[in-house]
Amino acid sequence: MLVLTNASVIPWEAAQQTGFISIESPSLVTCTATVNFQYGQVHGVLHKGQTLFLYPPCSLELIHTPASAFTVYHIGFLEYGLTKESHEKRVYELTSENLPAHGAKTGASSQGFRILAIIQELTDKRSGSIQTEEARSHFLLCELLELFRLAVKPATEMVDSVIRDALYYINHHYGDHLTREDIARMTGFNASYFSRFFQKQVGRSFQAHLTRVRMDKAKQYLLSTQATLKEIALLVGYADGLYLSRKFKQSTGISPSEYRLQPRARRIATVQYTGDLLALGVQPVAASFLPWALSPLIQDELHDVIDLDEHGVEELLRAEPIDLIIAPDYLYYLPHKLEQLERISQVIVLPWNQLDRLETVRLIGRIVGREQAAEDWIEHYTTRARTESDRLKDFIKPGETVGLYELWEDGTICIWNATARAAYNVYYGLHLTPHPNILRDVLEPDNHQYIEEDQLTEYAADHMFLVLPAHEGGLYHDSADKLSERPGWHKVMNNGNRRIYPLQLEQFWCNDALSLEKQLELMVEILIRENSVKDR
């Protein structure tokens, strides 16, 4: 549980050269300008957009010599962990178990813009009840700390970028003959140094991690296909089924055939796949409530679901046992998180953003024994998408193109492939025609595209769904006015035939099955509404 203790907006006057912040609780500090800093014997530079984490007691000195005004943000908080629980009461005590290292600092990353947005939102004064404000600040602090962990450099919980590249390669080539020497050569290290670096970053040896990935893939094939053990062995990089069987039993304690025949999980927890389970009629007993893992569009569906991010491992271990945790394979890049989940229950790791959205639903249906429910939902979605597509024929003329974009606070424009931000609805659900450059650069190579504002006209469709942050002061609010102040967007908007449909990032962050269905309705309704108003 996280409790906000300080949320300060500190104006820095143009003539001011130094300033001090007293750190009396764990704190995050960020500035809208680049400053030098000092605490104790540590000196450094905090660039614009970076965030610094400090433990108390500490006095932070900021130094800024150019004559200019800017803003400093200081967020202080306390973390409490559940230590005792009975029918009468729960006892929480102060802890720092899950907090970053003292002096941790974010690097340059896309998370920086969302971090600043959350910090600004925490400093906004609200008039809700104490309980409401405490819940709101806890939720925002959880997201803030998770984003900080992802963006921190040097990484304390996320692996180094070189090892991240190695993990990515292993994750996509586990079926090949892989050796430590090959991956070391690929990363530019000698094999000995690579082994030590890999062990330090991931917490297990290269060979142990490769085995882990292969066992995870074997579990997936055992539960979702009728492939023989020999066939699965070849798929995951082993020469024969006997060797796979021996490795599998060493890893799980049971043979592959026993694993395949065991009763399907009844009590399921998940990170990221909540909406897919709900679409199959399965309510998880625990789930990650972080914004990128759970859409607000489906939160009302989750009655009595435990928040995996709020409740500690020990608390979950004391609850009724969880049979299975379904997790995305990007957690390989966050080994501490995966290890925490494995303490709770057995984990099955699924490919993230690699399968068609409908194939993901089929895969999860097979794993949890809900194959028919998966086919029923797919039929329901495709039928509904056809119906909605028919409704749009009066508003999208033959030959007109459609695209989905996201605008970041720094002006970067993201053009997503079908694995993110409900782009699947646009191109494959509704079967709308993409701009030719989106087809060429995004959909056919199956890549996201990041462009600058001066490139926008090269990708601007006739109908543009635009995802914008909707936090307090975010681009979504008064979007037409804010976009018209940007030269590239002003030029696009001045084309009288082009139409822009703003979407709230918070509603479109997730791409699971149930969210996709609800987003479909929102997208069609806004397109029809905006065109109806404009045609009056």
Coordinates of C-alpha atoms in Angstrom, one line a residue:
M1 CA 0.0 0.0 0.0
L2 CA 1.4 3.4 -1.0
V3 CA 0.5 6.6 0.8
L4 CA 1.2 10.0 -0.6
T5 CA 3.0 12.3 1.9
N6 CA 4.1 15.2 -0.4
A7 CA 3.1 16.5 -3.8
S8 CA 4.9 19.9 -4.3
V9 CA 5.1 22.1 -7.4
I10 CA 8.1 24.3 -6.8
P11 CA 8.5 27.3 -9.2
W12 CA 12.1 28.2 -10.0
E13 CA 12.6 31.9 -10.6
A14 CA 14.6 33.1 -13.5
A15 CA 17.2 34.8 -11.3
Q16 CA 17.5 31.8 -9.0
Q17 CA 20.7 29.7 -9.1
T18 CA 20.3 27.2 -6.3
G19 CA 17.5 25.5 -4.4
F20 CA 17.2 22.9 -1.7
I21 CA 14.6 20.1 -1.2
S22 CA 14.4 18.3 2.1
I23 CA 13.8 14.6 1.5
E24 CA 11.8 13.3 4.5
S25 CA 10.2 10.3 2.9
P26 CA 11.0 8.2 -0.2
S27 CA 10.8 10.7 -3.0
L28 CA 10.8 11.3 -6.8
V29 CA 12.0 14.6 -8.1
T30 CA 11.8 15.9 -11.7
C31 CA 12.3 19.2 -13.4
T32 CA 11.1 20.9 -16.6
A33 CA 14.7 22.0 -17.3
T34 CA 18.2 20.4 -17.0
V35 CA 19.8 21.0 -13.6
N36 CA 22.9 19.9 -11.7
F37 CA 22.3 18.2 -8.4
Q38 CA 24.1 17.2 -5.2
Y39 CA 23.1 15.1 -2.2
G40 CA 25.8 14.0 0.3
Q41 CA 29.0 13.4 -1.7
V42 CA 27.1 12.6 -4.9
H43 CA 27.1 15.0 -7.8
G44 CA 25.2 14.6 -11.1
V45 CA 23.0 16.1 -13.8
L46 CA 19.3 15.7 -14.0
H47 CA 18.3 16.3 -17.6
K48 CA 14.9 17.7 -18.5
G49 CA 12.4 14.7 -18.5
Q50 CA 14.6 12.6 -16.1
T51 CA 13.4 11.6 -12.6
L52 CA 15.5 11.0 -9.5
F53 CA 14.6 8.7 -6.6
L54 CA 16.0 9.4 -3.1
Y55 CA 15.5 7.9 0.4
P56 CA 15.4 10.0 3.5
P57 CA 17.0 11.6 5.4
C58 CA 18.5 13.6 2.6
S59 CA 19.0 17.2 1.5
L60 CA 18.9 17.6 -2.3
E61 CA 20.6 20.7 -3.8
L62 CA 19.7 21.8 -7.3
I63 CA 21.9 24.1 -9.3
H64 CA 20.8 25.9 -12.5
T65 CA 23.0 28.7 -13.9
P66 CA 21.3 29.8 -17.1
A67 CA 18.8 32.6 -16.3
S68 CA 15.4 30.9 -17.0
A69 CA 12.3 30.0 -15.1
F70 CA 11.1 26.4 -14.8
T71 CA 9.2 24.1 -12.5
V72 CA 10.4 21.4 -10.0
Y73 CA 8.1 18.6 -9.0
H74 CA 8.6 16.7 -5.7
I75 CA 6.5 13.6 -4.9
G76 CA 7.0 12.0 -1.4
F77 CA 5.3 8.8 -0.3
L78 CA 5.4 5.9 2.2
E79 CA 5.1 2.2 1.4
Y80 CA 3.3 -0.1 3.9
G81 CA 3.3 -3.9 3.7
L82 CA 0.7 -6.3 5.3
T83 CA 2.4 -8.1 8.2
K84 CA -0.5 -9.6 10.2
E85 CA -4.1 -10.5 9.2
S86 CA -7.0 -11.8 11.2
H87 CA -10.8 -11.7 11.0
E88 CA -10.8 -8.6 13.2
K89 CA -8.0 -6.5 11.7
R90 CA -5.0 -6.2 9.3
V91 CA -1.7 -4.8 10.4
Y92 CA 0.5 -2.8 8.0
E93 CA 4.1 -1.8 8.7
L94 CA 6.4 0.6 6.9
T95 CA 8.6 -1.2 4.3
S96 CA 10.9 -0.3 1.5
E97 CA 11.1 -3.8 0.0
N98 CA 9.7 -2.9 -3.4
L99 CA 11.3 0.5 -3.8
P100 CA 14.1 1.5 -6.2
A101 CA 17.7 2.0 -5.2
H102 CA 18.7 5.3 -3.6
G103 CA 19.9 7.6 -6.3
A104 CA 18.3 5.7 -9.2
K105 CA 17.7 7.9 -12.2
T106 CA 15.6 7.4 -15.3
G107 CA 17.2 7.4 -18.7
A108 CA 15.8 8.8 -21.9
S109 CA 12.7 6.8 -22.7
S110 CA 9.0 7.1 -23.8
Q111 CA 8.1 6.4 -20.1
G112 CA 9.4 9.8 -19.1
F113 CA 6.4 11.7 -20.6
R114 CA 3.9 9.5 -18.8
I115 CA 5.9 9.8 -15.6
L116 CA 5.7 13.6 -15.7
A117 CA 2.0 13.4 -16.5
I118 CA 1.4 11.2 -13.4
I119 CA 3.5 13.5 -11.2
Q120 CA 1.5 16.5 -12.4
E121 CA -1.7 14.6 -11.7
L122 CA -0.6 13.8 -8.2
T123 CA 0.0 17.5 -7.6
D124 CA -3.5 18.4 -8.7
K125 CA -5.8 19.2 -5.7
R126 CA -9.0 17.3 -5.7
S127 CA -12.1 17.8 -3.6
G128 CA -13.1 14.1 -3.2
S129 CA -13.5 12.2 0.0
I130 CA -10.4 11.2 2.0
Q131 CA -11.0 7.5 1.0
T132 CA -11.3 8.4 -2.7
E133 CA -8.2 10.5 -2.7
E134 CA -6.2 7.9 -0.9
A135 CA -7.3 5.3 -3.5
R136 CA -6.5 7.6 -6.3
S137 CA -3.0 8.5 -5.1
H138 CA -2.3 4.8 -4.4
F139 CA -3.3 3.8 -8.0
L140 CA -1.2 6.7 -9.5
L141 CA 1.8 5.9 -7.3
C142 CA 1.7 2.2 -8.3
E143 CA 1.8 3.2 -12.0
L144 CA 4.4 5.8 -11.4
L145 CA 6.8 3.4 -9.6
E146 CA 6.3 0.7 -12.2
L147 CA 7.1 3.2 -15.0
F148 CA 10.1 4.4 -13.1
R149 CA 11.4 0.9 -12.8
L150 CA 11.0 0.4 -16.5
A151 CA 12.8 3.7 -17.3
V152 CA 15.5 3.7 -14.7
K153 CA 19.1 3.6 -15.9
P154 CA 21.3 2.0 -14.9
A155 CA 18.5 -0.6 -14.5
T156 CA 18.1 -2.1 -11.1
E157 CA 15.1 -4.4 -11.9
M158 CA 15.0 -4.3 -15.7
V159 CA 17.8 -6.0 -17.5
D160 CA 20.5 -4.0 -19.4
S161 CA 19.7 -3.2 -23.0
V162 CA 22.4 -5.6 -24.3
I163 CA 21.0 -8.5 -22.3
R164 CA 17.5 -7.4 -23.3
D165 CA 18.5 -7.9 -26.9
A166 CA 19.9 -11.3 -26.0
L167 CA 16.7 -12.3 -24.2
Y168 CA 14.6 -11.1 -27.2
Y169 CA 16.7 -13.2 -29.6
I170 CA 16.4 -16.3 -27.3
N171 CA 12.6 -15.7 -27.0
H172 CA 12.2 -15.7 -30.8
H173 CA 14.8 -18.4 -31.7
Y174 CA 14.4 -20.9 -28.8
G175 CA 13.8 -23.7 -31.4
D176 CA 17.2 -23.2 -33.0
H177 CA 20.5 -24.6 -31.9
L178 CA 21.7 -21.8 -29.5
T179 CA 25.0 -21.6 -27.7
R180 CA 26.4 -19.2 -25.2
E181 CA 29.2 -18.4 -27.6
D182 CA 26.8 -17.5 -30.4
I183 CA 24.8 -15.1 -28.3
A184 CA 27.9 -13.6 -26.7
R185 CA 29.3 -13.0 -30.2
M186 CA 26.0 -11.4 -31.3
T187 CA 26.2 -8.9 -28.3
G188 CA 29.9 -8.1 -28.9
F189 CA 31.2 -9.8 -25.7
N190 CA 33.5 -12.7 -25.1
A191 CA 31.7 -15.8 -23.8
S192 CA 33.2 -15.6 -20.3
Y193 CA 32.2 -12.0 -19.7
F194 CA 28.8 -12.5 -21.3
S195 CA 28.1 -15.4 -18.9
R196 CA 28.9 -13.4 -15.8
F197 CA 27.0 -10.3 -17.1
F198 CA 23.9 -12.4 -18.0
Q199 CA 23.9 -14.2 -14.6
K200 CA 24.1 -10.8 -12.8
Q201 CA 21.3 -9.3 -14.9
V202 CA 18.8 -12.1 -15.2
G203 CA 19.6 -14.0 -11.9
R204 CA 20.2 -17.3 -13.7
S205 CA 22.8 -18.6 -16.2
F206 CA 22.3 -18.4 -20.0
Q207 CA 21.7 -22.1 -20.2
A208 CA 19.3 -22.1 -17.3
H209 CA 17.3 -19.3 -18.9
L210 CA 17.3 -21.0 -22.3
T211 CA 16.0 -24.1 -20.6
R212 CA 13.3 -22.0 -18.8
V213 CA 12.1 -20.5 -22.1
R214 CA 12.0 -24.0 -23.8
M215 CA 10.0 -25.4 -20.9
D216 CA 7.6 -22.6 -21.0
K217 CA 7.0 -23.2 -24.7
A218 CA 6.7 -26.9 -24.1
K219 CA 3.9 -26.2 -21.5
Q220 CA 2.1 -24.0 -24.1
Y221 CA 2.3 -26.8 -26.8
L222 CA 1.2 -29.5 -24.3
L223 CA -1.9 -27.6 -23.3
S224 CA -2.9 -26.1 -26.6
T225 CA -2.0 -28.7 -29.2
Q226 CA -2.2 -32.5 -29.8
A227 CA 1.5 -32.6 -30.9
T228 CA 3.5 -35.6 -29.9
L229 CA 6.4 -35.3 -27.5
K230 CA 8.8 -35.8 -30.3
E231 CA 7.2 -33.0 -32.3
I232 CA 7.2 -30.6 -29.3
A233 CA 10.8 -31.4 -28.7
L234 CA 11.8 -30.4 -32.2
L235 CA 9.7 -27.2 -31.9
V236 CA 11.5 -26.1 -28.7
G237 CA 15.0 -26.9 -29.8
Y238 CA 15.6 -30.5 -28.6
A239 CA 16.5 -33.5 -30.8
D240 CA 14.2 -36.1 -29.2
G241 CA 11.2 -36.4 -26.9
L242 CA 13.1 -38.5 -24.3
Y243 CA 15.5 -35.7 -23.6
L244 CA 12.6 -33.1 -23.4
S245 CA 10.8 -35.4 -21.0
R246 CA 13.8 -35.6 -18.7
K247 CA 14.4 -31.8 -18.7
F248 CA 10.6 -31.2 -18.2
K249 CA 10.4 -33.4 -15.2
Q250 CA 13.5 -31.8 -13.7
S251 CA 11.9 -28.4 -14.2
T252 CA 8.3 -29.1 -13.1
G253 CA 8.4 -32.2 -11.0
I254 CA 6.0 -34.1 -13.3
S255 CA 6.3 -35.7 -16.8
P256 CA 5.0 -34.0 -19.9
S257 CA 2.1 -36.5 -20.2
E258 CA 1.1 -35.9 -16.5
Y259 CA 1.2 -32.2 -17.2
R260 CA -1.0 -32.5 -20.2
L261 CA -3.5 -34.8 -18.4
Q262 CA -3.8 -32.8 -15.2
P263 CA -7.2 -31.1 -14.5
R264 CA -7.4 -27.6 -16.1
A265 CA -6.8 -24.7 -13.7
R266 CA -9.9 -23.4 -11.8
R267 CA -8.4 -20.6 -9.9
I268 CA -6.5 -18.5 -12.3
A269 CA -4.4 -15.3 -11.9
T270 CA -3.1 -13.2 -14.8
V271 CA -0.9 -10.3 -15.9
Q272 CA -2.1 -8.6 -19.1
Y273 CA -4.7 -11.3 -20.2
T274 CA -7.6 -10.3 -17.9
G275 CA -9.9 -9.2 -20.7
D276 CA -9.2 -12.4 -22.7
L277 CA -10.2 -14.6 -19.8
L278 CA -13.3 -12.5 -19.2
A279 CA -14.3 -12.9 -22.9
L280 CA -14.2 -16.7 -22.2
G281 CA -16.4 -16.4 -19.2
V282 CA -13.5 -16.9 -16.8
Q283 CA -13.1 -14.4 -14.0
P284 CA -9.6 -14.4 -12.6
V285 CA -9.1 -14.6 -8.9
A286 CA -6.2 -12.1 -9.1
A287 CA -4.9 -9.8 -11.8
S288 CA -2.6 -6.9 -12.5
F289 CA -4.5 -3.6 -12.2
L290 CA -1.7 -1.5 -13.7
P291 CA -3.1 0.7 -16.6
W292 CA -1.3 -1.1 -19.4
A293 CA -2.5 -4.4 -18.0
L294 CA -6.1 -3.6 -17.3
S295 CA -8.4 -1.3 -19.2
P296 CA -10.9 0.9 -17.2
L297 CA -13.5 -0.3 -19.8
I298 CA -13.5 -3.7 -18.0
Q299 CA -12.9 -2.8 -14.4
D300 CA -16.5 -3.1 -13.5
E301 CA -16.4 -6.8 -14.5
L302 CA -13.9 -7.6 -11.8
H303 CA -15.8 -8.1 -8.6
D304 CA -13.7 -9.4 -5.7
V305 CA -10.6 -9.8 -7.9
I306 CA -7.3 -9.4 -6.0
D307 CA -4.9 -6.8 -7.3
L308 CA -1.6 -8.5 -7.9
D309 CA 0.3 -5.2 -7.7
E310 CA -1.2 -4.1 -4.4
H311 CA -1.0 -7.3 -2.4
G312 CA 2.4 -8.8 -1.6
V313 CA 3.5 -12.3 -2.3
E314 CA 3.2 -13.3 1.4
E315 CA -0.4 -12.1 1.5
L316 CA -1.3 -14.0 -1.6
L317 CA 0.4 -17.2 -0.3
R318 CA -1.9 -17.0 2.8
A319 CA -5.0 -16.8 0.6
E320 CA -6.7 -19.8 -1.1
P321 CA -4.2 -21.4 -3.5
I322 CA -4.0 -20.2 -7.1
D323 CA -3.8 -23.0 -9.6
L324 CA -2.2 -21.1 -12.5
I325 CA -0.8 -17.7 -13.4
I326 CA -0.9 -16.7 -17.1
A327 CA 1.8 -14.1 -17.9
P328 CA 3.3 -12.4 -21.0
D329 CA 6.8 -13.3 -22.2
Y330 CA 7.9 -9.6 -21.7
L331 CA 8.3 -10.5 -18.1
Y332 CA 11.5 -12.3 -19.1
Y333 CA 12.9 -8.7 -19.2
L334 CA 11.7 -8.2 -15.6
P335 CA 13.0 -11.4 -13.9
H336 CA 12.2 -10.1 -10.4
K337 CA 8.5 -9.9 -11.3
L338 CA 8.5 -13.4 -12.8
E339 CA 10.2 -14.8 -9.7
Q340 CA 7.6 -13.2 -7.5
L341 CA 4.8 -14.8 -9.5
E342 CA 6.5 -18.2 -9.4
R343 CA 6.4 -18.0 -5.6
I344 CA 2.6 -17.8 -5.7
S345 CA 1.8 -20.6 -8.2
Q346 CA 2.9 -22.3 -11.4
V347 CA 3.3 -19.8 -14.3
I348 CA 2.6 -20.3 -17.9
V349 CA 4.3 -17.7 -20.1
L350 CA 2.6 -16.8 -23.4
P351 CA 3.9 -14.9 -26.5
W352 CA 3.1 -11.2 -26.2
N353 CA 2.1 -9.2 -29.3
Q354 CA 3.2 -12.0 -31.6
L355 CA -0.2 -13.7 -32.4
D356 CA -3.3 -12.4 -34.2
R357 CA -5.7 -11.1 -31.5
L358 CA -8.2 -13.9 -32.3
E359 CA -5.5 -16.5 -32.2
T360 CA -4.6 -15.3 -28.7
V361 CA -8.1 -15.9 -27.6
R362 CA -8.0 -19.4 -29.1
L363 CA -4.7 -20.1 -27.4
I364 CA -5.9 -19.1 -23.9
G365 CA -9.2 -21.0 -24.5
R366 CA -7.2 -24.2 -25.1
I367 CA -5.0 -23.6 -22.1
V368 CA -7.9 -23.1 -19.7
G369 CA -10.1 -25.7 -21.3
R370 CA -12.6 -23.2 -22.8
E371 CA -12.1 -24.0 -26.5
Q372 CA -15.8 -23.7 -27.4
A373 CA -16.1 -20.4 -25.5
A374 CA -13.2 -19.1 -27.5
E375 CA -14.8 -20.0 -30.8
D376 CA -18.1 -18.5 -29.6
W377 CA -16.5 -15.2 -28.7
I378 CA -14.6 -15.1 -32.0
E379 CA -17.9 -15.6 -33.9
H380 CA -19.6 -12.9 -31.7
Y381 CA -16.7 -10.4 -32.4
T382 CA -16.6 -11.0 -36.1
T383 CA -20.3 -10.8 -36.5
R384 CA -20.4 -7.5 -34.5
A385 CA -17.5 -6.1 -36.5
R386 CA -19.3 -6.8 -39.8
T387 CA -22.5 -5.1 -38.4
E388 CA -20.5 -2.0 -37.3
S389 CA -18.6 -2.0 -40.7
D390 CA -22.0 -1.8 -42.5
R391 CA -23.0 1.2 -40.3
L392 CA -19.8 3.1 -41.5
K393 CA -20.6 2.8 -45.2
D394 CA -22.6 6.0 -45.1
F395 CA -19.7 7.9 -43.6
I396 CA -16.6 6.4 -45.2
K397 CA -16.7 6.8 -49.0
P398 CA -15.2 4.2 -51.3
G399 CA -11.5 4.8 -51.7
E400 CA -11.1 6.8 -48.5
T401 CA -8.4 5.7 -46.1
V402 CA -8.3 5.2 -42.3
G403 CA -5.4 5.1 -39.8
L404 CA -4.8 4.9 -36.1
Y405 CA -2.2 7.1 -34.5
E406 CA -1.0 8.1 -31.0
L407 CA 0.5 11.5 -30.1
W408 CA 3.0 11.6 -27.3
E409 CA 3.6 14.7 -25.2
D410 CA 7.0 15.3 -26.9
G411 CA 5.3 15.4 -30.3
T412 CA 6.4 11.9 -31.4
I413 CA 3.6 10.2 -33.4
C414 CA 3.2 6.4 -33.1
I415 CA 1.5 4.4 -35.9
W416 CA 0.6 1.1 -34.3
N417 CA 0.4 -2.3 -36.0
A418 CA -2.5 -4.6 -35.1
T419 CA -1.1 -5.6 -31.7
A420 CA -1.8 -2.2 -29.9
R421 CA -4.3 0.5 -29.2
A422 CA -7.3 -1.3 -30.9
A423 CA -5.6 -1.0 -34.3
Y424 CA -6.8 -4.5 -34.9
N425 CA -10.4 -3.1 -35.0
V426 CA -9.5 -0.6 -37.7
Y427 CA -7.7 -2.8 -40.1
Y428 CA -8.9 -6.4 -39.5
G429 CA -12.2 -6.1 -37.5
L430 CA -13.8 -3.4 -39.6
H431 CA -11.6 -4.0 -42.6
L432 CA -11.1 -0.3 -43.3
T433 CA -8.6 0.7 -45.9
P434 CA -5.3 1.9 -44.5
H435 CA -3.2 4.7 -46.0
P436 CA -0.8 3.1 -48.5
N437 CA 2.2 4.1 -46.5
I438 CA 0.8 2.6 -43.3
L439 CA 0.2 -0.6 -45.2
R440 CA 3.8 -0.6 -46.6
D441 CA 5.7 0.5 -43.4
V442 CA 3.5 -0.8 -40.6
L443 CA 1.0 -3.6 -41.5
E444 CA 3.0 -5.6 -44.1
P445 CA 6.2 -5.7 -42.1
D446 CA 4.2 -5.9 -38.8
N447 CA 6.1 -3.2 -37.1
H448 CA 5.2 -0.1 -35.2
Q449 CA 6.3 3.2 -36.9
Y450 CA 7.5 6.3 -35.0
I451 CA 7.5 9.5 -36.9
E452 CA 8.0 13.2 -36.3
E453 CA 5.4 15.9 -37.0
D454 CA 7.0 17.0 -40.3
Q455 CA 6.4 13.4 -41.6
L456 CA 2.7 13.3 -40.7
T457 CA 1.4 14.3 -44.2
E458 CA 3.1 11.2 -45.6
Y459 CA 0.9 9.0 -43.4
A460 CA -2.2 11.1 -42.8
A461 CA -5.3 9.1 -43.8
D462 CA -8.7 10.6 -44.7
H463 CA -10.1 9.4 -41.4
M464 CA -7.6 9.5 -38.4
F465 CA -8.3 7.9 -35.1
L466 CA -5.9 9.7 -32.7
V467 CA -5.1 8.3 -29.3
L468 CA -4.3 11.1 -26.7
P469 CA -3.5 11.1 -23.0
A470 CA -6.6 12.2 -21.1
H471 CA -5.1 12.9 -17.7
E472 CA -5.6 16.3 -16.2
G473 CA -4.2 18.8 -18.7
G474 CA -3.6 16.0 -21.3
L475 CA -3.7 16.5 -25.0
Y476 CA -7.2 14.9 -25.2
H477 CA -8.8 17.9 -23.5
D478 CA -9.4 20.7 -26.0
S479 CA -7.6 18.6 -28.5
A480 CA -8.6 20.6 -31.6
D481 CA -7.1 23.8 -30.2
K482 CA -3.9 22.1 -29.0
L483 CA -3.4 20.3 -32.3
S484 CA -4.0 23.4 -34.3
E485 CA -1.1 25.1 -32.4
R486 CA 1.3 22.4 -33.8
P487 CA 2.4 23.3 -37.4
G488 CA 2.3 19.7 -38.8
W489 CA -1.1 19.0 -37.3
H490 CA -2.4 22.4 -38.4
K491 CA -1.5 21.6 -41.9
V492 CA -3.3 18.2 -41.8
M493 CA -6.4 19.7 -40.2
N494 CA -6.6 22.4 -42.8
N495 CA -7.4 19.7 -45.4
G496 CA -11.1 20.1 -45.5
N497 CA -11.8 16.4 -46.3
R498 CA -9.7 15.0 -43.5
R499 CA -11.3 14.1 -40.1
I500 CA -9.7 13.4 -36.8
Y501 CA -11.4 11.3 -34.0
P502 CA -9.8 11.8 -30.6
L503 CA -9.6 8.7 -28.4
Q504 CA -8.6 8.5 -24.7
L505 CA -5.3 6.7 -24.2
E506 CA -6.5 5.3 -20.8
Q507 CA -9.4 3.5 -22.6
F508 CA -7.2 2.3 -25.5
W509 CA -4.0 1.3 -23.8
C510 CA -5.1 -2.4 -23.6
N511 CA -5.7 -4.7 -26.5
D512 CA -7.3 -7.7 -24.9
A513 CA -10.4 -9.4 -26.3
L514 CA -13.1 -7.8 -24.1
S515 CA -11.4 -4.3 -24.3
L516 CA -11.2 -4.7 -28.1
E517 CA -14.9 -5.4 -28.2
K518 CA -15.8 -2.3 -26.1
Q519 CA -13.3 -0.2 -28.0
L520 CA -15.0 -1.2 -31.3
E521 CA -18.2 0.4 -30.2
L522 CA -16.5 3.6 -29.0
M523 CA -14.6 4.0 -32.3
V524 CA -17.7 3.5 -34.4
E525 CA -19.8 5.8 -32.3
I526 CA -17.3 8.7 -32.3
L527 CA -16.8 8.4 -36.1
I528 CA -20.5 8.5 -36.8
R529 CA -21.1 11.3 -34.3
E530 CA -18.3 13.5 -35.6
N531 CA -19.4 13.1 -39.2
S532 CA -23.0 13.6 -38.3
V533 CA -22.2 16.9 -36.6
K534 CA -19.9 18.1 -39.4
D535 CA -22.4 17.4 -42.1
R536 CA -25.2 19.4 -40.4

